[in-house]
Every structure is written in structure tokens, then in C-alpha cells.
Short mmCIF file of C-alpha atoms in Angstrom, two decimals:
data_model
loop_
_atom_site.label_atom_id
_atom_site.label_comp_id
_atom_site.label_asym_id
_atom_site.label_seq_id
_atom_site.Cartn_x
_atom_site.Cartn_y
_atom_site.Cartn_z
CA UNK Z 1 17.45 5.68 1.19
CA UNK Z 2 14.90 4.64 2.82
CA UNK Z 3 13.73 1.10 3.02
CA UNK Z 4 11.82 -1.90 4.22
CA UNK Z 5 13.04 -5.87 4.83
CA UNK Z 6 10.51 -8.76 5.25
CA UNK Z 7 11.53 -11.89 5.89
CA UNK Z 8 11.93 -14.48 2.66
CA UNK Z 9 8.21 -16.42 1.99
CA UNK Z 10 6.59 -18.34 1.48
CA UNK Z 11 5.79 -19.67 5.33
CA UNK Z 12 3.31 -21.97 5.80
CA UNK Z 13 1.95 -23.27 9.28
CA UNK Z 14 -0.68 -25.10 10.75
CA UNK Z 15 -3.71 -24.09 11.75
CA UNK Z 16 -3.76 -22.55 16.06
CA UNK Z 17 0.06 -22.30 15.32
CA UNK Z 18 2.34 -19.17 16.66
CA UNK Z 19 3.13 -16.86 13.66
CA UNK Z 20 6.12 -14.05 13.47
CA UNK Z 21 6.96 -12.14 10.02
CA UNK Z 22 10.00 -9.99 10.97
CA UNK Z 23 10.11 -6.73 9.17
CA UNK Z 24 13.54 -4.24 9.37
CA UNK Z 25 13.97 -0.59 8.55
CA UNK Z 26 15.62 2.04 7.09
CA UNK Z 27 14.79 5.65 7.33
CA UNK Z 28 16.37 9.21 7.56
CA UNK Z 29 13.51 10.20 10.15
CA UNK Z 30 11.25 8.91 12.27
CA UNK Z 31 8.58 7.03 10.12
CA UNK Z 32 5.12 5.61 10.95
CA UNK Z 33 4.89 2.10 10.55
CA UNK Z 34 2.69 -0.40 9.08
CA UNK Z 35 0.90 -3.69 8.62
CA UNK Z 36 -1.29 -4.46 5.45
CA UNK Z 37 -3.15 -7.44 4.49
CA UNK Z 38 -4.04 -8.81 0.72
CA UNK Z 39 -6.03 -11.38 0.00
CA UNK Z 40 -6.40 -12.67 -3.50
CA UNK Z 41 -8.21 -10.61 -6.33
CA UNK Z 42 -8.34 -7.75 -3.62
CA UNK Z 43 -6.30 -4.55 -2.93
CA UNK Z 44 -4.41 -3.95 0.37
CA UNK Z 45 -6.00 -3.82 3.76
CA UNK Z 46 -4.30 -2.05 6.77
CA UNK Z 47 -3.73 -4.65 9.67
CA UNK Z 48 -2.29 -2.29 12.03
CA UNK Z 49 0.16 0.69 12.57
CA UNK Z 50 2.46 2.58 15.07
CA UNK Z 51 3.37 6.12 14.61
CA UNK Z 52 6.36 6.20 17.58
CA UNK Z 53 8.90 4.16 18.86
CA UNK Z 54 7.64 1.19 21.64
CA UNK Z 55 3.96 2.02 20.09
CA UNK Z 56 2.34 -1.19 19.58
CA UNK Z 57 -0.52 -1.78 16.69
CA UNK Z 58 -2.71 -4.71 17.32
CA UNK Z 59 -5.57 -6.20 15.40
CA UNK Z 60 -7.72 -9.09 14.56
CA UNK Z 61 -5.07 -11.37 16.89
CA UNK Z 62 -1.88 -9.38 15.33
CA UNK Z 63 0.23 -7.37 17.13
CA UNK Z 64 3.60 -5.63 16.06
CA UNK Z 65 5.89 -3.01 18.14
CA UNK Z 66 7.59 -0.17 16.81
CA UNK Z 67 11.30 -0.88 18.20
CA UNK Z 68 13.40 2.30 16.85
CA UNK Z 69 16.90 0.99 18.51
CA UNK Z 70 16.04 -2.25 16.23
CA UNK Z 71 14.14 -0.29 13.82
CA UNK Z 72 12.29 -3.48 13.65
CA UNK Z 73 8.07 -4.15 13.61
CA UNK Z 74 7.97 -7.45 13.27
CA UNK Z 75 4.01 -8.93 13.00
CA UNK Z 76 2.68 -11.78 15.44
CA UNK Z 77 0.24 -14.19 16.17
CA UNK Z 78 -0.59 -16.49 18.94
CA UNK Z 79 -3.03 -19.08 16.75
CA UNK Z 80 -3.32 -18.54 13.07
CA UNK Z 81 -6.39 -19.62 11.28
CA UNK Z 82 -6.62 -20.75 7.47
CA UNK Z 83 -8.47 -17.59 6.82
CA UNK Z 84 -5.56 -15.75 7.84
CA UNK Z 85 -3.85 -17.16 4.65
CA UNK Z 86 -2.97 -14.18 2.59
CA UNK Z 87 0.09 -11.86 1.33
CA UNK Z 88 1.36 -9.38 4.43
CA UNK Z 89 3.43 -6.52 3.63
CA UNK Z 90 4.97 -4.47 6.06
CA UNK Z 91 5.49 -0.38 4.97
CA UNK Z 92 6.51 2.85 6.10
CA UNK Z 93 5.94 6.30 5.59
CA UNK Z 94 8.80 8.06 6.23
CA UNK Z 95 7.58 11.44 5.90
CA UNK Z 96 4.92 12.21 8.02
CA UNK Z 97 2.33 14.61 5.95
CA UNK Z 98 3.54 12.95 2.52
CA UNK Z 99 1.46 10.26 2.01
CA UNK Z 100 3.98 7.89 0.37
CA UNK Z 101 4.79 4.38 1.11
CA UNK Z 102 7.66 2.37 0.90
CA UNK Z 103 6.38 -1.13 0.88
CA UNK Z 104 8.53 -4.68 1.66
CA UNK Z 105 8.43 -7.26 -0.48
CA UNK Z 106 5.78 -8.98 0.69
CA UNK Z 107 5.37 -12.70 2.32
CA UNK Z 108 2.78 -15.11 1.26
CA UNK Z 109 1.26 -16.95 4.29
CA UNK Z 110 -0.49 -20.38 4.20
CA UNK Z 111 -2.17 -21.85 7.09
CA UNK Z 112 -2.87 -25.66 6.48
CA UNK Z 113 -6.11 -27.00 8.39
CA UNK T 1 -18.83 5.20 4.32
CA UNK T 2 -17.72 3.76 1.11
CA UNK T 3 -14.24 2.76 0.58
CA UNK T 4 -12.12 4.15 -1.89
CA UNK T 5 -13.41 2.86 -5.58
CA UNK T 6 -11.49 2.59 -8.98
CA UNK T 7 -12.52 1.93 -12.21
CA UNK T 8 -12.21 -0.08 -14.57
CA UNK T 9 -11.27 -3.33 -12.32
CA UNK T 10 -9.64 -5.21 -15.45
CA UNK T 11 -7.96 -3.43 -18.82
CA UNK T 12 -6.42 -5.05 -21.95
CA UNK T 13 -4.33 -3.16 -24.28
CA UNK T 14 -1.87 -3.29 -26.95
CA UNK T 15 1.47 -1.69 -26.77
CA UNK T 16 1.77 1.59 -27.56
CA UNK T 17 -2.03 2.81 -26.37
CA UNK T 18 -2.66 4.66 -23.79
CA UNK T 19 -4.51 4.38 -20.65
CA UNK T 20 -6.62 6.12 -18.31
CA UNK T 21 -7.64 4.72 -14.96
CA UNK T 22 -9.94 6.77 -12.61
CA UNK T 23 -10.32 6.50 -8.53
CA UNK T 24 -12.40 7.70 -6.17
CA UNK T 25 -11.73 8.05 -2.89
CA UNK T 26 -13.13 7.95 0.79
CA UNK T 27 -15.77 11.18 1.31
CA UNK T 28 -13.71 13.68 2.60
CA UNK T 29 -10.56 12.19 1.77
CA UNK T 30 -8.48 14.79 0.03
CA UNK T 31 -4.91 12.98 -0.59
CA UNK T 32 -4.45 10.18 -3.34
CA UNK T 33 -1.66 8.23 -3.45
CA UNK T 34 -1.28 5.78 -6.39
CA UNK T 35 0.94 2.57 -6.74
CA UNK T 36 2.39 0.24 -8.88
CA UNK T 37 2.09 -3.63 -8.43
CA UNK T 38 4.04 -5.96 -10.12
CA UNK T 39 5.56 -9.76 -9.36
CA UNK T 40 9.15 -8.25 -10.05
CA UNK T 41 9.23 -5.02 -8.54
CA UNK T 42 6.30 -5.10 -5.58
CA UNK T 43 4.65 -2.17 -4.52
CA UNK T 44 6.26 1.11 -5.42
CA UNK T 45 4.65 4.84 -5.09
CA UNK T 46 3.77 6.70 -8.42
CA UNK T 47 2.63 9.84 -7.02
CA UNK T 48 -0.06 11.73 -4.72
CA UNK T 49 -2.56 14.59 -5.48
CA UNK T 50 -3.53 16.87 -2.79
CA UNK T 51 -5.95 20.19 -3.15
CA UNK T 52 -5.45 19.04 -6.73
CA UNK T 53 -1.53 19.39 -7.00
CA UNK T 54 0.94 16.78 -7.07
CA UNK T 55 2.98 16.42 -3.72
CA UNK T 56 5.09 13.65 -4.30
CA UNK T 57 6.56 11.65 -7.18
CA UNK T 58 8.36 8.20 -7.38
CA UNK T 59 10.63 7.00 -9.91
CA UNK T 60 8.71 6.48 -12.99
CA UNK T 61 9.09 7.98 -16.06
CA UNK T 62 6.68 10.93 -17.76
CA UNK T 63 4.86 8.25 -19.47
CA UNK T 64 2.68 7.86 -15.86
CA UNK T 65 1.16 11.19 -15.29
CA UNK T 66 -1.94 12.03 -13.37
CA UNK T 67 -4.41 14.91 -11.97
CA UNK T 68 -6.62 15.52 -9.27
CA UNK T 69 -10.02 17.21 -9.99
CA UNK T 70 -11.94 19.23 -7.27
CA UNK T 71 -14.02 16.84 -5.82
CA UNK T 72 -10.94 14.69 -4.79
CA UNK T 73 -11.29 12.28 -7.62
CA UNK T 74 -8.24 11.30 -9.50
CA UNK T 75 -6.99 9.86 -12.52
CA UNK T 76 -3.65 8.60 -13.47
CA UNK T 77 -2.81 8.16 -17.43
CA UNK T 78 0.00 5.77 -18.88
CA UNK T 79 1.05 6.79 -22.82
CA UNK T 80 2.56 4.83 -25.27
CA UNK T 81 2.18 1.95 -23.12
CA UNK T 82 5.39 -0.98 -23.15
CA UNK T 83 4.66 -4.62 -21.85
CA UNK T 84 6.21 -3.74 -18.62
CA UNK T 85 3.21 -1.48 -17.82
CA UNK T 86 1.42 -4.81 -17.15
CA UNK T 87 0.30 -4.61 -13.08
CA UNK T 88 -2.28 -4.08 -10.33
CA UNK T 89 -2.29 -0.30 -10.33
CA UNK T 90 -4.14 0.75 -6.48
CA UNK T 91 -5.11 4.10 -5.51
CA UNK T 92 -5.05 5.30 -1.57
CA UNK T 93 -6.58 7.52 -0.42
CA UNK T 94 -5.88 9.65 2.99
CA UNK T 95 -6.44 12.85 5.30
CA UNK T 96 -10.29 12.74 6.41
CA UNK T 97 -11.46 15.81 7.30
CA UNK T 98 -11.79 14.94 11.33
CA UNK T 99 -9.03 13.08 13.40
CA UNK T 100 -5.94 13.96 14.91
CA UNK T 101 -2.28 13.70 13.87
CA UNK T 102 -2.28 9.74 14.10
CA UNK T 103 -4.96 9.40 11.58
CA UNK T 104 -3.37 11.85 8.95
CA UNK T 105 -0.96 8.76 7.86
CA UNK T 106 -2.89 5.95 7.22
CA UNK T 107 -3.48 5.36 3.71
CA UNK T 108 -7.01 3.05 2.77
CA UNK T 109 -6.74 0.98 -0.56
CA UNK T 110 -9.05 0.24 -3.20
CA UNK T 111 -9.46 -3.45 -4.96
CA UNK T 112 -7.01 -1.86 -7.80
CA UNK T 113 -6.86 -1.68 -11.66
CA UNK T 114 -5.48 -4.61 -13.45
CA UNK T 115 -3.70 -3.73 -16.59
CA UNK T 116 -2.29 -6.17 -19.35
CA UNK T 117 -0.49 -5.00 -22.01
CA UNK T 118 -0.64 -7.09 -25.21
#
């Protein structure tokens, strides 16, 4: 079925350092992908997305590129800051029209000052 | 614009009782999506109202139910509620009435429900 894989948390980094959270896939079709953000006490904000293969989301610093022969969209960062501390989960929705998505696990980021 | 709203933010109740939980979403939003949000299981999809009928349902059992009313607005209900009900319970919502093709998949969240079951 379909899926999504986020690499294990927690990470934790220090502040202006380069971040990656690798995300795989798994899909029937050809899914949109995305990026969203939750802070504590709050509900999930979109980061980015990418709707086709070698599309690339970017936002607030982030970037990610849909890679289909990897079926990888793996989430970057040149300099994190501490506010960028929060839990990222990367999601698809693998039927386009059906809005219904299949979410990682999630990975808990922690930038140190 | 305002974002998509539910209400109540915070819920306690027994096992047992049941629940209603009520979202609003974007103006001119007509999809709802809602999900469940626990530390065990993540984020997994409950179901989604469009037009008021449901499109899609995940892999819970007839305990969660839902309904979508005219204006777009949605509630979900959760009977005879167990201890494992206990979670963040978000609604989505999607499809605003201008943009293309790209904009008919993003989904917008609101702060969720939180739900403890004594």
C-alpha cells in the first residue's frame, strides 16, 4: 500500500547548521508530495509541496525535490534557526482529487542556540 | 481569510460517552478531511466530506462517523468512546473555489481537537 518513511528523530543541531530529513515513498500512482510543520499546542502547517517528479517546493529556507526514480523528497536547510525547532512530517496524497493523506512518522527537530 | 477553525480546542470524557467535534473550514473550501493524532499511531486519515457526501474512508471502525452540512461545515462524532480514542483530532480543509490543478491538493489544518478519555 501506499506509504511514507522519515528518517528516525529526534535530531538536534546547532543553530546556522545544514539540516536534511530524508523522507521515502511508496505509491501505486503518481502522488503529490509534501512538507508540514507543527509546532507545539498547534495543528499542522504546510512547508512546501511538489505535485511531479524533479518539481522542487521551497519555503521559508526549505527546499525538497520530488525524485520519482528515488521516490524520495527529502527536506533541507542551509542554516537552521532555534525557531525552526518543531515536529516535520513529510506526506503524500496519492490520489490526486481525494483529499487523503498518508503522513510519516514524524521527526522532532531541536536547534540549540 | 480565516483559516480553518474547530471547536472545542480541549474535551474530557469518560469511557463510553460520546463525542461531537465541529470544524469549519476556509470560505469556499468545500472538501474536509479529518485525522487522527496519536503518540502510537501518528497521523492517520478518518474520512473526507465533499458536496456533503463522504469520499473517502480510512480504517477506523463505525464508532467515528461524520457529516458535512451545506455550508461546508463538518462534524465528526465518536460513540461509546474507549481510552484509545484519546488524541489530537485535526480537520483539513481543501478545493477553493479559484486555482488551478496544483492547488486542488493541498490540504490547510486547523489547531485540532484534543480529546481525553477518562
Amino acid at each position: 500500500g501506499d506509504s511514507v518513511t522519515q528518517m528516525e528523530g529526534p535530531v538536534t543541531l546547532s543553530e546556522e547548521a545544514f539540516l536534511t530529513i530524508n523522507c521515502t515513498y511508496t505509491a501505486t500512482g503518481y502522488p503529490s508530495l509534501f512538507w508540514y510543520v507543527q509546532y507545539p499546542g498547534e495543528g499542522l502547517q504546510l512547508l512546501l509541496k511538489a505535485t511531479k517528479a524533479d518539481d522542487k517546493g521551497s519555503n521559508k529556507g526549505f527546499e525538497a525535490t520530488y525524485r520519482k526514480e528515488t521516490t524520495s523528497f527529502h527536506l533541507e536547510k542551509g542554516s537552521v534557526q532555534v525557531s525552526d525547532s518543531a515536529v516535520y512530517f513529510c506526506a503524500q496524497n496519492p490520489e490526486r482529487g481525494a483529499q487523503k493523506l498518508v503522513f510519516g512518522q514524524g521527526t522532532r527537530l531541536t536547534i540549540n542556540p | 481569510k480565516a483559516g480553518v477553525t474547530q471547536t472545542p480546542r480541549y474535551l474530557i470524557k469518560t469511557r463510553g460517552q460520546q463525542v461531537t467535534l465541529s470544524c469549519s473550514p476556509i470560505s469556499g473550501h468545500r472538501s474536509v478531511s479529518w485525522y487522527q493524532q496519536t503518540p502510537g499511531q501518528g497521523l492517520q486519515f478518518l474520512f473526507e466530506y465533499f458536496s456533503e457526501t463522504q469520499r473517502n474512508k480510512g480504517n477506523f471502525p463505525g464508532r467515528f462517523s461524520g457529516r458535512q452540512f451545506s455550508n461546508s461545515r463538518s462534524e465528526m462524532n465518536v460513540s461509546t468512546l474507549e481510552l484509545g480514542d484519546s488524541a489530537l483530532y485535526l480537520c483539513a480543509s481543501s478545493f477553493p473555489k479559484s486555482g488551478g490543478l496544483l492547488a486542488r491538493d493541498t490540504q490547510y489544518f486547523g489547531p485540532g481537537t484534543r480529546l481525553t478519555v477518562l
